[in-house]
PDB file of C-alpha atoms in Angstrom:
ATOM      1  CA  MET A   1      45.544  18.197 -42.154  1.00 93.00           C
ATOM      2  CA  LYS A   2      47.846  20.941 -41.841  1.00 98.00           C
ATOM      3  CA  THR A   3      45.877  24.149 -42.830  1.00 98.00           C
ATOM      4  CA  LEU A   4      47.321  27.641 -43.456  1.00 98.00           C
ATOM      5  CA  ILE A   5      44.673  30.557 -43.703  1.00 98.00           C
ATOM      6  CA  PHE A   6      45.250  34.170 -44.413  1.00 98.00           C
ATOM      7  CA  ALA A   7      43.916  37.254 -45.624  1.00 98.00           C
ATOM      8  CA  GLY A   8      45.113  39.740 -48.624  1.00 97.00           C
ATOM      9  CA  SER A   9      44.551  42.645 -46.158  1.00 96.00           C
ATOM     10  CA  THR A  10      46.275  43.960 -43.003  1.00 94.00           C
ATOM     11  CA  ARG A  11      43.352  46.383 -42.116  1.00 93.00           C
ATOM     12  CA  GLN A  12      42.153  46.207 -38.469  1.00 90.00           C
ATOM     13  CA  HIS A  13      38.562  45.738 -39.168  1.00 91.00           C
ATOM     14  CA  SER A  14      38.828  43.720 -42.294  1.00 95.00           C
ATOM     15  CA  PHE A  15      36.069  41.847 -43.357  1.00 97.00           C
ATOM     16  CA  ASN A  16      38.821  39.303 -45.197  1.00 97.00           C
ATOM     17  CA  ARG A  17      40.269  38.932 -41.998  1.00 97.00           C
ATOM     18  CA  GLN A  18      37.244  38.223 -40.100  1.00 97.00           C
ATOM     19  CA  LEU A  19      36.342  35.796 -42.706  1.00 98.00           C
ATOM     20  CA  ALA A  20      39.527  33.897 -42.313  1.00 98.00           C
ATOM     21  CA  ALA A  21      39.189  33.920 -38.763  1.00 97.00           C
ATOM     22  CA  GLN A  22      35.627  32.147 -39.260  1.00 97.00           C
ATOM     23  CA  ALA A  23      37.254  29.933 -41.789  1.00 98.00           C
ATOM     24  CA  ALA A  24      39.965  28.827 -39.130  1.00 98.00           C
ATOM     25  CA  THR A  25      37.311  28.132 -36.545  1.00 97.00           C
ATOM     26  CA  LEU A  26      35.406  26.027 -39.129  1.00 98.00           C
ATOM     27  CA  ALA A  27      38.446  24.225 -40.311  1.00 98.00           C
ATOM     28  CA  ARG A  28      39.617  23.430 -36.483  1.00 98.00           C
ATOM     29  CA  ALA A  29      36.048  21.937 -35.799  1.00 98.00           C
ATOM     30  CA  ALA A  30      36.589  19.801 -38.813  1.00 97.00           C
ATOM     31  CA  GLY A  31      39.417  18.342 -37.270  1.00 97.00           C
ATOM     32  CA  ALA A  32      42.178  20.404 -39.202  1.00 98.00           C
ATOM     33  CA  GLU A  33      45.494  21.756 -37.610  1.00 98.00           C
ATOM     34  CA  VAL A  34      45.106  25.531 -38.418  1.00 98.00           C
ATOM     35  CA  THR A  35      47.681  28.006 -38.720  1.00 98.00           C
ATOM     36  CA  LEU A  36      45.940  31.421 -38.970  1.00 98.00           C
ATOM     37  CA  LEU A  37      48.508  33.711 -40.649  1.00 98.00           C
ATOM     38  CA  GLU A  38      48.454  37.613 -40.179  1.00 97.00           C
ATOM     39  CA  LEU A  39      50.428  39.027 -43.157  1.00 97.00           C
ATOM     40  CA  SER A  40      50.935  42.269 -41.123  1.00 96.00           C
ATOM     41  CA  THR A  41      53.041  39.758 -38.723  1.00 96.00           C
ATOM     42  CA  LEU A  42      55.961  39.364 -41.591  1.00 97.00           C
ATOM     43  CA  ASP A  43      58.347  42.109 -42.100  1.00 97.00           C
ATOM     44  CA  ILE A  44      58.241  41.726 -46.120  1.00 97.00           C
ATOM     45  CA  PRO A  45      58.733  44.674 -48.254  1.00 97.00           C
ATOM     46  CA  LEU A  46      57.717  45.617 -51.647  1.00 97.00           C
ATOM     47  CA  TYR A  47      59.393  43.261 -53.940  1.00 96.00           C
ATOM     48  CA  ASN A  48      62.459  44.490 -55.544  1.00 94.00           C
ATOM     49  CA  ALA A  49      65.097  42.424 -57.401  1.00 92.00           C
ATOM     50  CA  ASP A  50      67.800  44.871 -56.412  1.00 94.00           C
ATOM     51  CA  LEU A  51      66.672  44.928 -52.663  1.00 92.00           C
ATOM     52  CA  GLU A  52      66.567  41.083 -53.133  1.00 93.00           C
ATOM     53  CA  ALA A  53      70.327  40.706 -54.525  1.00 92.00           C
ATOM     54  CA  GLN A  54      71.390  42.117 -51.051  1.00 93.00           C
ATOM     55  CA  GLY A  55      69.503  39.065 -49.435  1.00 93.00           C
ATOM     56  CA  THR A  56      66.346  37.730 -49.052  1.00 95.00           C
ATOM     57  CA  PRO A  57      64.639  39.035 -46.024  1.00 96.00           C
ATOM     58  CA  ALA A  58      64.400  36.403 -43.080  1.00 96.00           C
ATOM     59  CA  ASP A  59      60.465  37.016 -42.898  1.00 97.00           C
ATOM     60  CA  VAL A  60      60.431  35.619 -46.521  1.00 97.00           C
ATOM     61  CA  ILE A  61      62.019  32.373 -45.728  1.00 97.00           C
ATOM     62  CA  ARG A  62      59.728  32.128 -42.761  1.00 97.00           C
ATOM     63  CA  LEU A  63      56.717  32.572 -45.133  1.00 98.00           C
ATOM     64  CA  LYS A  64      58.030  29.999 -47.720  1.00 98.00           C
ATOM     65  CA  GLN A  65      58.353  27.561 -44.561  1.00 98.00           C
ATOM     66  CA  LEU A  66      54.943  28.084 -43.419  1.00 97.00           C
ATOM     67  CA  MET A  67      53.500  27.604 -47.016  1.00 98.00           C
ATOM     68  CA  TRP A  68      55.517  24.653 -47.600  1.00 98.00           C
ATOM     69  CA  GLU A  69      54.582  23.105 -44.172  1.00 97.00           C
ATOM     70  CA  HIS A  70      50.756  23.241 -44.797  1.00 98.00           C
ATOM     71  CA  PRO A  71      49.128  21.112 -47.628  1.00 98.00           C
ATOM     72  CA  ALA A  72      45.995  22.850 -47.653  1.00 98.00           C
ATOM     73  CA  TRP A  73      45.458  26.613 -48.015  1.00 98.00           C
ATOM     74  CA  ILE A  74      42.236  29.034 -47.605  1.00 98.00           C
ATOM     75  CA  ILE A  75      42.821  32.731 -48.941  1.00 98.00           C
ATOM     76  CA  CYS A  76      40.405  35.036 -48.195  1.00 98.00           C
ATOM     77  CA  SER A  77      41.052  37.908 -51.011  1.00 97.00           C
ATOM     78  CA  PRO A  78      39.530  41.566 -50.638  1.00 96.00           C
ATOM     79  CA  GLU A  79      38.781  43.072 -53.999  1.00 95.00           C
ATOM     80  CA  TYR A  80      40.388  46.389 -55.072  1.00 94.00           C
ATOM     81  CA  ASN A  81      39.399  47.962 -58.188  1.00 93.00           C
ATOM     82  CA  GLY A  82      38.212  44.214 -59.274  1.00 94.00           C
ATOM     83  CA  SER A  83      41.279  42.195 -58.726  1.00 96.00           C
ATOM     84  CA  TYR A  84      43.012  41.089 -55.821  1.00 97.00           C
ATOM     85  CA  THR A  85      45.518  43.228 -53.512  1.00 97.00           C
ATOM     86  CA  ALA A  86      48.643  44.564 -53.837  1.00 97.00           C
ATOM     87  CA  LEU A  87      49.532  42.825 -50.434  1.00 97.00           C
ATOM     88  CA  LEU A  88      48.449  39.383 -51.581  1.00 98.00           C
ATOM     89  CA  LYS A  89      50.276  39.663 -54.775  1.00 97.00           C
ATOM     90  CA  ASN A  90      53.847  41.170 -53.381  1.00 98.00           C
ATOM     91  CA  THR A  91      53.340  38.112 -50.798  1.00 98.00           C
ATOM     92  CA  ILE A  92      52.804  35.517 -53.921  1.00 98.00           C
ATOM     93  CA  ASP A  93      55.857  37.196 -55.563  1.00 97.00           C
ATOM     94  CA  TRP A  94      58.315  36.942 -52.598  1.00 97.00           C
ATOM     95  CA  ALA A  95      57.192  33.188 -51.567  1.00 98.00           C
ATOM     96  CA  SER A  96      57.769  32.292 -55.386  1.00 97.00           C
ATOM     97  CA  SER A  97      61.257  34.049 -55.922  1.00 97.00           C
ATOM     98  CA  PRO A  98      63.613  31.700 -55.878  1.00 96.00           C
ATOM     99  CA  VAL A  99      66.678  32.108 -53.152  1.00 95.00           C
ATOM    100  CA  LYS A 100      69.968  31.646 -55.272  1.00 90.00           C
ATOM    101  CA  GLY A 101      72.269  29.176 -53.578  1.00 89.00           C
ATOM    102  CA  HIS A 102      69.714  28.338 -50.993  1.00 92.00           C
ATOM    103  CA  ALA A 103      69.494  24.396 -50.539  1.00 92.00           C
ATOM    104  CA  ASP A 104      65.785  24.482 -49.356  1.00 94.00           C
ATOM    105  CA  TRP A 105      64.592  27.634 -51.502  1.00 96.00           C
ATOM    106  CA  ALA A 106      66.538  27.429 -54.993  1.00 96.00           C
ATOM    107  CA  ASN A 107      63.215  26.436 -56.615  1.00 96.00           C
ATOM    108  CA  GLY A 108      60.725  29.075 -56.486  1.00 95.00           C
ATOM    109  CA  PHE A 109      57.667  26.886 -56.896  1.00 96.00           C
ATOM    110  CA  LYS A 110      58.669  24.741 -53.981  1.00 97.00           C
ATOM    111  CA  PRO A 111      56.128  26.698 -51.345  1.00 98.00           C
ATOM    112  CA  PHE A 112      53.132  26.120 -53.852  1.00 98.00           C
ATOM    113  CA  GLU A 113      53.450  22.921 -55.534  1.00 95.00           C
ATOM    114  CA  GLY A 114      50.673  20.501 -55.119  1.00 94.00           C
ATOM    115  CA  LYS A 115      48.888  22.807 -52.476  1.00 97.00           C
ATOM    116  CA  VAL A 116      45.190  22.523 -52.414  1.00 98.00           C
ATOM    117  CA  VAL A 117      43.801  26.201 -52.273  1.00 98.00           C
ATOM    118  CA  GLY A 118      40.366  27.111 -51.254  1.00 98.00           C
ATOM    119  CA  LEU A 119      39.136  30.888 -52.341  1.00 98.00           C
ATOM    120  CA  LEU A 120      37.019  32.942 -50.062  1.00 98.00           C
ATOM    121  CA  SER A 121      36.122  36.759 -50.272  1.00 98.00           C
ATOM    122  CA  ALA A 122      33.981  39.303 -48.687  1.00 98.00           C
ATOM    123  CA  SER A 123      33.085  42.714 -49.712  1.00 96.00           C
ATOM    124  CA  PRO A 124      30.425  45.527 -48.842  1.00 95.00           C
ATOM    125  CA  GLY A 125      29.730  45.112 -52.461  1.00 93.00           C
ATOM    126  CA  GLY A 126      26.768  43.050 -54.240  1.00 93.00           C
ATOM    127  CA  LEU A 127      29.423  40.557 -55.643  1.00 93.00           C
ATOM    128  CA  GLY A 128      31.224  39.861 -52.352  1.00 95.00           C
ATOM    129  CA  GLY A 129      34.645  40.331 -54.189  1.00 95.00           C
ATOM    130  CA  LEU A 130      33.913  37.852 -56.894  1.00 95.00           C
ATOM    131  CA  ARG A 131      36.230  39.601 -59.427  1.00 96.00           C
ATOM    132  CA  SER A 132      39.227  39.274 -57.092  1.00 96.00           C
ATOM    133  CA  LEU A 133      38.785  35.219 -57.036  1.00 97.00           C
ATOM    134  CA  SER A 134      38.310  35.479 -60.837  1.00 96.00           C
ATOM    135  CA  HIS A 135      41.848  36.928 -60.924  1.00 97.00           C
ATOM    136  CA  LEU A 136      43.167  35.027 -58.182  1.00 97.00           C
ATOM    137  CA  ASN A 137      42.659  31.650 -59.894  1.00 97.00           C
ATOM    138  CA  PRO A 138      45.078  31.634 -62.877  1.00 97.00           C
ATOM    139  CA  LEU A 139      47.486  33.201 -60.625  1.00 97.00           C
ATOM    140  CA  MET A 140      47.406  30.384 -58.057  1.00 97.00           C
ATOM    141  CA  GLN A 141      47.255  27.811 -61.057  1.00 97.00           C
ATOM    142  CA  ASN A 142      50.253  29.027 -62.372  1.00 96.00           C
ATOM    143  CA  MET A 143      51.925  28.702 -59.120  1.00 97.00           C
ATOM    144  CA  GLN A 144      50.881  25.079 -59.515  1.00 95.00           C
ATOM    145  CA  CYS A 145      48.515  24.789 -56.670  1.00 97.00           C
ATOM    146  CA  TRP A 146      45.124  22.718 -57.060  1.00 97.00           C
ATOM    147  CA  ILE A 147      42.202  25.058 -56.526  1.00 97.00           C
ATOM    148  CA  ALA A 148      39.145  24.094 -55.063  1.00 97.00           C
ATOM    149  CA  PRO A 149      36.072  24.393 -57.205  1.00 97.00           C
ATOM    150  CA  LYS A 150      33.882  25.642 -54.658  1.00 97.00           C
ATOM    151  CA  GLN A 151      34.335  29.216 -53.590  1.00 98.00           C
ATOM    152  CA  PHE A 152      32.353  31.725 -51.802  1.00 98.00           C
ATOM    153  CA  ALA A 153      32.195  35.458 -52.050  1.00 98.00           C
ATOM    154  CA  LEU A 154      30.245  37.401 -49.278  1.00 98.00           C
ATOM    155  CA  ASN A 155      28.438  40.190 -50.521  1.00 97.00           C
ATOM    156  CA  GLY A 156      27.250  42.875 -48.012  1.00 96.00           C
ATOM    157  CA  ALA A 157      30.005  41.913 -45.684  1.00 97.00           C
ATOM    158  CA  GLY A 158      29.293  45.173 -43.659  1.00 95.00           C
ATOM    159  CA  GLN A 159      26.089  43.675 -42.251  1.00 97.00           C
ATOM    160  CA  ALA A 160      27.330  39.776 -42.465  1.00 97.00           C
ATOM    161  CA  PHE A 161      29.077  39.759 -39.137  1.00 96.00           C
ATOM    162  CA  ASP A 162      28.053  40.146 -35.619  1.00 95.00           C
ATOM    163  CA  GLU A 163      30.099  42.269 -32.884  1.00 92.00           C
ATOM    164  CA  GLN A 164      32.355  38.901 -31.829  1.00 91.00           C
ATOM    165  CA  GLY A 165      33.101  38.543 -35.527  1.00 91.00           C
ATOM    166  CA  GLN A 166      30.780  35.470 -36.517  1.00 94.00           C
ATOM    167  CA  LEU A 167      28.753  35.104 -39.434  1.00 97.00           C
ATOM    168  CA  LYS A 168      25.190  35.711 -38.645  1.00 97.00           C
ATOM    169  CA  SER A 169      23.742  33.685 -41.232  1.00 97.00           C
ATOM    170  CA  GLU A 170      23.734  29.867 -41.077  1.00 97.00           C
ATOM    171  CA  ALA A 171      23.759  30.032 -45.277  1.00 98.00           C
ATOM    172  CA  HIS A 172      26.886  31.856 -45.155  1.00 98.00           C
ATOM    173  CA  ARG A 173      28.672  29.804 -42.481  1.00 97.00           C
ATOM    174  CA  ALA A 174      27.561  26.515 -44.729  1.00 98.00           C
ATOM    175  CA  SER A 175      28.967  28.097 -47.869  1.00 98.00           C
ATOM    176  CA  VAL A 176      32.461  28.894 -45.997  1.00 98.00           C
ATOM    177  CA  GLN A 177      32.334  25.421 -44.599  1.00 98.00           C
ATOM    178  CA  ALA A 178      31.485  23.985 -47.999  1.00 98.00           C
ATOM    179  CA  VAL A 179      34.877  25.482 -48.953  1.00 98.00           C
ATOM    180  CA  VAL A 180      36.810  24.313 -46.075  1.00 98.00           C
ATOM    181  CA  ASP A 181      35.389  20.978 -46.110  1.00 98.00           C
ATOM    182  CA  GLN A 182      36.315  20.429 -49.964  1.00 98.00           C
ATOM    183  CA  VAL A 183      39.739  21.886 -49.141  1.00 98.00           C
ATOM    184  CA  LEU A 184      40.616  19.331 -46.509  1.00 98.00           C
ATOM    185  CA  TRP A 185      38.694  16.376 -48.312  1.00 97.00           C
ATOM    186  CA  ALA A 186      40.921  17.062 -51.673  1.00 97.00           C
ATOM    187  CA  SER A 187      44.493  17.685 -49.905  1.00 96.00           C
ATOM    188  CA  SER A 188      43.905  14.427 -47.762  1.00 95.00           C
ATOM    189  CA  ARG A 189      43.731  12.591 -51.198  1.00 93.00           C
ATOM    190  CA  LEU A 190      46.844  14.596 -52.644  1.00 89.00           C
ATOM    191  CA  VAL A 191      49.177  14.412 -50.124  1.00 76.00           C
TER     192      VAL A 191
END
C-alpha cells in the first residue's frame, strides 16, 4: 500500500518529524511503500488568491500529485495554541485549491477524496498535542478523507525519543503501530 507520511512542522528537531520518521519505519516493516514527505522541501508560499491567479506554484502541483498517488496517509500534527500549525493548514489550503482549466486539478477535492488518514501528534506537554488532532479531524473529514478511529498523542515528547530518534517506550511504539496498522488495513479495503 502506498502510504504518504508527513509532519506539520519544518523545525529541525521537531518531535513530530521524529514521530513521522518512526511511523514510516513501522509502516515499511508492515509492507507499505512509504513516502516520507518533508514539507520544507516544497517551495509553497502562504496561500494568496491573488498569487494563485498568476499561476499555481509548481510545487503545489507536485504536492497534489503526491497526495493523489497515495491512498493511505499519516499526518503528525504539532499543537500550536491548542490547534494544528499554520504550515499544515497552508499545505491543505493549497492542495485543495482548484486549478482553473487544469485537466487533472480543476477539482480541488481530488487529492483528498477517499484517502484513509491516520493522525498522530507529539508534544512535550501532558496532552501530547491531542487538541491539534481534535481540530484536524473535522478539517480532514471536510476534505472527504476517511479518518482512522485509532489516533495517538505522544505526551512528554522531549524524553520519548533516544539519540537515534527512535521511541524509547515499547508502549509508545505499539500505539504508533496500532495507528499505522489500522490505516493500512482500512486503505486496502477502500481502494
